[in-house]
CSV table of C-alpha atoms in Angstrom, one decimal:
chain,number,residue,atom,x,y,z
A,3,MET,CA,-13.7,-8.5,-10.7
A,4,ILE,CA,-10.9,-6.3,-12.0
A,5,ARG,CA,-9.4,-6.6,-15.5
A,6,CYS,CA,-6.6,-4.6,-17.1
A,7,GLU,CA,-5.9,-5.2,-20.8
A,8,ASN,CA,-2.7,-3.7,-22.3
A,9,LEU,CA,-3.1,-0.8,-19.8
A,10,SER,CA,-0.5,2.0,-20.6
A,11,LYS,CA,-0.1,5.5,-19.4
A,12,SER,CA,2.4,8.2,-20.3
A,13,PHE,CA,3.1,11.6,-18.9
A,14,ARG,CA,4.5,13.7,-21.7
A,15,ARG,CA,7.2,11.4,-23.0
A,16,ALA,CA,7.6,9.3,-19.9
A,17,ARG,CA,6.0,5.8,-20.0
A,18,VAL,CA,4.7,5.2,-16.5
A,19,LEU,CA,2.6,2.1,-17.2
A,20,ASP,CA,3.7,-0.2,-20.1
A,21,GLY,CA,1.2,-2.8,-21.3
A,22,ILE,CA,-0.2,-4.0,-18.0
A,23,ASP,CA,-2.4,-7.2,-18.2
A,24,LEU,CA,-4.0,-8.2,-15.0
A,25,ASP,CA,-7.0,-10.2,-13.8
A,26,ILE,CA,-8.0,-9.9,-10.1
A,27,ALA,CA,-10.8,-12.1,-8.9
A,28,LEU,CA,-13.2,-11.6,-6.1
A,29,GLY,CA,-11.6,-12.4,-2.7
A,30,GLU,CA,-8.0,-12.0,-3.8
A,31,ARG,CA,-5.8,-10.0,-1.5
A,32,ILE,CA,-3.0,-8.4,-3.4
A,33,ALA,CA,0.2,-6.9,-2.1
A,34,LEU,CA,1.2,-4.4,-4.8
A,35,ILE,CA,4.9,-3.8,-4.2
A,36,GLY,CA,7.8,-2.0,-5.9
A,37,SER,CA,10.0,1.0,-5.5
A,38,ASN,CA,9.1,4.6,-5.9
A,39,GLY,CA,8.4,5.3,-9.5
A,40,ALA,CA,7.5,1.7,-10.3
A,41,GLY,CA,4.0,2.7,-11.4
A,42,LYS,CA,1.9,1.5,-8.4
A,43,THR,CA,0.1,4.7,-7.7
A,44,THR,CA,-0.5,5.4,-11.4
A,45,LEU,CA,-2.1,1.9,-11.7
A,46,ILE,CA,-4.3,2.6,-8.7
A,47,ARG,CA,-5.4,6.0,-10.1
A,48,CYS,CA,-6.3,4.3,-13.4
A,49,LEU,CA,-8.5,1.8,-11.4
A,50,LEU,CA,-10.2,4.8,-9.8
A,51,GLY,CA,-10.9,6.4,-13.1
A,52,GLU,CA,-8.7,9.4,-12.5
A,53,TYR,CA,-6.6,9.2,-15.7
A,54,VAL,CA,-7.2,8.9,-19.4
A,55,HIS,CA,-5.1,6.0,-20.5
A,56,ASP,CA,-4.5,3.5,-23.4
A,57,GLY,CA,-5.9,0.0,-23.1
A,58,LYS,CA,-8.9,-1.1,-21.1
A,59,VAL,CA,-9.8,-1.2,-17.4
A,60,SER,CA,-13.0,-2.7,-16.0
A,61,ILE,CA,-14.3,-3.3,-12.4
A,62,ASP,CA,-17.3,-5.6,-12.3
A,63,GLY,CA,-17.6,-5.0,-16.1
A,64,ARG,CA,-17.8,-1.2,-15.7
A,65,SER,CA,-15.3,1.3,-16.9
A,66,PRO,CA,-14.0,3.4,-13.9
A,67,ARG,CA,-13.5,6.3,-16.3
A,68,LYS,CA,-16.9,6.3,-18.0
A,69,GLU,CA,-19.0,5.1,-15.0
A,70,ARG,CA,-16.9,6.6,-12.2
A,71,THR,CA,-19.7,7.4,-9.8
A,72,ALA,CA,-21.1,3.9,-9.9
A,73,VAL,CA,-17.6,2.3,-9.6
A,74,LEU,CA,-16.4,4.5,-6.8
A,75,GLY,CA,-19.5,3.8,-4.8
A,76,SER,CA,-18.4,0.2,-4.4
A,77,ILE,CA,-14.7,1.0,-3.5
A,78,GLY,CA,-13.1,1.8,-0.1
A,79,PHE,CA,-10.0,3.8,-1.0
A,80,VAL,CA,-7.1,5.1,1.2
A,81,PRO,CA,-4.8,7.4,-0.8
A,82,GLN,CA,-1.1,7.8,-0.3
A,83,LEU,CA,-1.4,11.5,0.3
A,84,PRO,CA,-4.5,13.0,2.0
A,85,PRO,CA,-6.5,15.3,-0.2
A,86,PRO,CA,-6.6,19.0,0.8
A,87,LEU,CA,-10.3,19.0,1.8
A,88,LYS,CA,-11.6,22.1,3.6
A,89,MET,CA,-14.9,20.6,4.7
A,90,PRO,CA,-15.4,19.8,8.4
A,91,VAL,CA,-14.8,16.3,9.6
A,92,GLY,CA,-18.4,15.6,10.4
A,93,GLN,CA,-19.6,16.8,7.0
A,94,LEU,CA,-16.9,14.6,5.3
A,95,ILE,CA,-18.1,11.5,7.2
A,96,GLU,CA,-21.7,12.2,6.4
A,97,PHE,CA,-21.0,12.8,2.7
A,98,SER,CA,-18.8,9.7,2.4
A,99,ALA,CA,-21.3,7.5,4.1
A,100,SER,CA,-24.1,8.8,1.9
A,101,LEU,CA,-22.3,7.8,-1.3
A,102,SER,CA,-22.4,4.1,-0.3
A,103,ARG,CA,-25.4,4.2,2.1
A,104,ALA,CA,-23.1,3.4,5.0
A,105,ASP,CA,-23.9,4.1,8.6
A,106,PRO,CA,-21.8,7.2,9.8
A,107,LYS,CA,-21.7,5.7,13.3
A,108,LYS,CA,-19.7,2.7,12.0
A,109,ILE,CA,-17.1,5.1,10.6
A,110,ASP,CA,-17.0,6.9,14.0
A,111,ALA,CA,-16.5,3.5,15.7
A,112,ILE,CA,-13.6,2.4,13.5
A,113,ALA,CA,-11.9,5.8,14.0
A,114,ASP,CA,-12.3,5.3,17.7
A,115,ARG,CA,-10.6,1.9,17.5
A,116,LEU,CA,-7.7,3.6,15.7
A,117,GLY,CA,-7.4,6.1,18.5
A,118,LEU,CA,-9.2,9.0,16.9
A,119,ASN,CA,-12.1,10.5,18.8
A,120,VAL,CA,-14.3,12.0,16.1
A,121,ASP,CA,-16.5,13.9,18.5
A,122,GLU,CA,-13.5,16.0,19.5
A,123,ILE,CA,-12.7,17.1,15.9
A,124,ARG,CA,-16.1,16.9,14.2
A,125,ALA,CA,-16.3,20.7,13.6
A,126,ARG,CA,-12.6,21.0,12.5
A,127,PRO,CA,-11.7,21.3,8.8
A,128,PHE,CA,-10.1,18.1,7.5
A,129,ILE,CA,-7.2,20.0,6.1
A,130,LYS,CA,-6.3,21.3,9.7
A,131,LEU,CA,-5.8,17.8,11.1
A,132,SER,CA,-2.4,16.3,11.7
A,133,GLY,CA,-1.1,13.7,9.2
A,134,GLY,CA,-1.8,10.8,11.5
A,135,MET,CA,-5.3,12.0,12.2
A,136,LYS,CA,-6.1,12.4,8.5
A,137,GLN,CA,-4.8,8.9,7.8
A,138,LYS,CA,-6.9,7.4,10.6
A,139,LEU,CA,-10.0,9.2,9.4
A,140,LEU,CA,-9.5,8.1,5.8
A,141,ILE,CA,-9.0,4.5,6.9
A,142,ALA,CA,-12.2,4.7,9.0
A,143,ILE,CA,-14.2,6.0,6.0
A,144,ALA,CA,-12.8,3.3,3.7
A,145,LEU,CA,-13.4,0.4,6.1
A,146,GLY,CA,-16.7,1.8,7.4
A,147,ARG,CA,-18.4,1.6,3.9
A,148,ASP,CA,-18.4,-2.2,3.8
A,149,ALA,CA,-17.1,-2.0,0.3
A,150,LYS,CA,-16.3,-5.3,-1.5
A,151,LEU,CA,-13.1,-3.8,-3.0
A,152,LEU,CA,-10.5,-2.1,-0.8
A,153,ILE,CA,-7.7,-0.2,-2.6
A,154,MET,CA,-5.0,1.2,-0.3
A,155,ASP,CA,-2.0,3.2,-1.3
A,156,GLU,CA,0.7,3.1,1.4
A,157,PRO,CA,-2.1,3.0,4.0
A,158,ALA,CA,0.0,2.7,7.1
A,159,ALA,CA,1.9,5.9,6.4
A,160,ASN,CA,1.7,8.4,9.2
A,161,LEU,CA,0.2,5.9,11.7
A,162,ASP,CA,1.7,5.5,15.1
A,163,PRO,CA,2.8,1.9,16.1
A,164,GLU,CA,-0.4,1.2,18.0
A,165,ALA,CA,-2.7,2.5,15.3
A,166,ARG,CA,-0.7,0.5,12.7
A,167,LYS,CA,-1.3,-2.7,14.6
A,168,ILE,CA,-5.0,-2.0,15.0
A,169,PHE,CA,-5.3,-1.1,11.3
A,170,PHE,CA,-3.9,-4.5,10.2
A,171,ASP,CA,-6.2,-6.2,12.7
A,172,LEU,CA,-9.1,-4.4,11.0
A,173,LEU,CA,-8.0,-5.6,7.6
A,174,ALA,CA,-7.7,-9.1,8.9
A,175,GLU,CA,-11.3,-9.0,10.0
A,176,ARG,CA,-12.3,-8.2,6.3
A,177,GLN,CA,-10.0,-10.6,4.6
A,178,HIS,CA,-12.7,-13.2,3.9
A,179,ASP,CA,-15.3,-10.8,2.5
A,180,ALA,CA,-13.4,-8.2,0.5
A,181,THR,CA,-11.0,-8.0,-2.4
A,182,MET,CA,-7.9,-6.0,-1.4
A,183,ILE,CA,-5.2,-4.2,-3.2
A,184,ILE,CA,-2.5,-2.9,-0.8
A,185,SER,CA,0.3,-0.9,-2.3
A,186,SER,CA,3.5,-0.9,-0.3
A,187,HIS,CA,7.3,-0.5,-0.7
A,188,ARG,CA,7.7,-3.6,1.3
A,189,ILE,CA,5.6,-6.7,2.1
A,190,ASP,CA,6.5,-7.2,5.7
A,191,GLU,CA,3.4,-5.9,7.4
A,192,VAL,CA,0.8,-7.3,4.9
A,193,ALA,CA,2.4,-10.7,4.5
A,194,SER,CA,-0.1,-12.4,6.8
A,195,LEU,CA,-3.0,-10.9,5.0
A,196,VAL,CA,-2.3,-11.4,1.3
A,197,ASN,CA,-2.7,-14.4,-1.0
A,198,ARG,CA,-1.1,-12.8,-4.1
A,199,VAL,CA,2.0,-10.7,-4.6
A,200,ILE,CA,2.3,-8.4,-7.7
A,201,GLU,CA,5.6,-6.5,-8.1
A,202,MET,CA,6.0,-3.6,-10.5
A,203,ASP,CA,9.1,-2.1,-11.9
A,204,MET,CA,9.4,0.6,-14.5
A,205,GLY,CA,5.7,0.4,-15.4
A,206,LYS,CA,5.6,-3.4,-15.9
A,207,VAL,CA,4.5,-6.3,-13.8
A,208,VAL,CA,7.8,-8.2,-13.1
A,209,LEU,CA,6.4,-10.7,-10.5
A,210,ASP,CA,2.9,-12.1,-10.1
A,211,ASP,CA,2.9,-14.8,-7.5
A,212,LYS,CA,-0.3,-16.4,-6.2
A,213,VAL,CA,0.0,-18.0,-2.7
A,214,ALA,CA,-2.3,-20.5,-1.2
A,215,ASP,CA,-4.0,-19.4,2.0
A,216,ASP,CA,-2.2,-22.1,3.9
A,217,VAL,CA,1.2,-20.9,2.8
A,218,SER,CA,2.9,-18.2,4.8
A,219,LEU,CA,4.6,-15.2,3.2
A,220,SER,CA,6.0,-14.2,6.6
A,221,GLY,CA,9.3,-16.2,6.4
A,222,ARG,CA,12.2,-13.9,7.2
A,223,PHE,CA,15.9,-13.9,6.5
A,224,ALA,CA,18.6,-12.7,8.9
A,225,CYS,CA,21.2,-10.5,7.1
A,226,ARG,CA,24.6,-9.3,8.1
A,227,ILE,CA,26.5,-6.8,6.0
A,228,VAL,CA,30.1,-5.6,6.5
A,229,SER,CA,31.0,-2.4,4.7
A,230,ARG,CA,34.5,-1.7,3.7
A,231,ARG,CA,34.2,1.9,4.7
A,232,ALA,CA,31.5,4.3,6.0
A,233,ASP,CA,29.2,5.6,3.3
A,234,ALA,CA,26.2,7.9,3.9
A,235,ALA,CA,24.2,6.6,1.0
A,236,LEU,CA,24.5,3.0,1.9
A,237,ALA,CA,23.8,3.8,5.6
A,238,LYS,CA,20.6,5.7,4.6
A,239,THR,CA,19.5,2.9,2.4
A,240,LEU,CA,20.1,0.2,5.0
A,241,ALA,CA,18.4,2.3,7.7
A,242,SER,CA,15.3,2.5,5.4
A,243,TRP,CA,15.2,-1.3,5.6
A,244,LYS,CA,15.3,-1.0,9.4
A,245,PHE,CA,18.9,-2.3,9.6
A,246,THR,CA,21.0,-1.2,12.5
A,247,ALA,CA,24.8,-0.6,12.7
A,248,ASP,CA,27.3,-1.5,15.4
A,249,GLU,CA,29.5,1.1,17.1
A,250,SER,CA,32.0,1.1,14.2
A,251,GLY,CA,29.2,1.9,11.7
A,252,LEU,CA,30.5,-0.7,9.4
A,253,VAL,CA,28.6,-3.9,10.5
A,254,TRP,CA,24.9,-3.8,9.7
A,255,THR,CA,22.3,-6.4,10.8
A,256,GLY,CA,18.6,-6.8,10.1
A,257,GLU,CA,15.9,-9.0,8.7
A,258,VAL,CA,14.4,-9.2,5.3
A,259,ALA,CA,11.0,-10.6,4.5
A,260,GLY,CA,11.2,-13.7,2.2
A,261,PRO,CA,9.4,-12.2,-0.8
A,262,ASP,CA,11.5,-9.0,-0.5
A,263,ARG,CA,14.9,-10.7,-0.6
A,264,LEU,CA,15.5,-10.5,-4.4
A,265,ARG,CA,14.6,-6.8,-4.4
A,266,PHE,CA,16.9,-6.4,-1.4
A,267,MET,CA,19.8,-8.0,-3.2
A,268,GLY,CA,19.1,-5.9,-6.3
A,269,MET,CA,19.3,-2.8,-4.1
A,270,LEU,CA,22.6,-4.0,-2.6
A,271,SER,CA,24.1,-4.6,-6.1
A,272,ARG,CA,24.4,-0.8,-6.4
A,273,TYR,CA,26.9,-0.8,-3.5
A,274,VAL,CA,28.8,-4.0,-4.4
A,275,ALA,CA,32.2,-2.1,-4.3
A,276,LEU,CA,31.5,-1.1,-0.7
A,277,ILE,CA,30.4,-4.5,0.7
A,278,GLY,CA,33.2,-6.6,2.1
A,279,ASP,CA,31.1,-9.5,3.5
A,280,LEU,CA,27.4,-10.5,3.2
A,281,SER,CA,25.4,-13.3,4.8
A,282,LEU,CA,21.7,-14.0,4.3
A,283,ASN,CA,20.2,-16.9,6.2
A,284,GLU,CA,16.7,-18.1,7.0
A,285,ALA,CA,15.8,-16.7,10.4
A,286,SER,CA,14.9,-19.3,13.1
A,287,ARG,CA,11.2,-19.3,14.0
C-alpha cells in the first residue's frame, strides 16, 4: 500500500530524512515512535505530498506529490498541530466530507462520542475553538471519512482523559479494516492496537519490528531510580515519563512500556553521573 524508496529530505543543510526504505502493507497498524526531531512528522508530510524530496514515495501506486488530490481523498489525517482555518465548523465538516463522499452526520456522531457537540459550535470559526475542541473535530473528520489509510501525528495531544480513552476505542473499532500510522513519542497508549513498531532517530529507521496479532506489546517494566542529588533537568525528564518522586525528591518510581525500555535507558545514560541506583523489573500482571 505504501512504499518509500531511499526517501531523503533536507532543510537547507540539515538532513531530516536519510535514505528511508519502507513497505507498509494493507492492514498493518504502525506505531511510529521516536524523540522530537527524529523525522516522524517530516516522513508523514512526505506521505501527504507536502514536501519535495529525494527518492520515491507511492501510496497504492500513486505519487502523493504528483497526484495529491486523489491520494488525499483516500486518507484520514490528524495533524500534530491544528491548521489555522478561519472557516466555520459546519462548513469545514461539509467540505471535508465532500472530498471523500462521506456522510457529514457520521462526523457529527463521532465528534459527539468524543464529547464535542457540533451543533453548539457549527457557526464558530475553527480557529476560535480551544485546542481540545480542535483536536476532537479533526479526529472526527478523519475517522468519519471511512478512509482505508489513517495517518495520525500525535493524535491524542490536547485530549482530556475521557476523550483520550474514547479515541483509542474508536481506533480499535477500525483496526481490522484500515491501515494505520500513529506517530507518538511513546508506545504506551497504542500498544494494544499496533502490529508493527517503527522507531526513527536522526532521520533513519533504527527499529522495524513486526508483531503478530496474538503477541502483546503491552508488557510493562517497573522502574526505581535513586538520584545522588536533586537535579532539575533529570526531574523534568522523569516527570515527562510520568515518574513520581518521594518526599526527598531523590527516589523516583514509575513504569516503562516494554518496547520503550531501550529508549528509556538511552535517555538515562545522559544522567549516569547523577544516578546512584537503578532497578528495572518486569511488572506483575
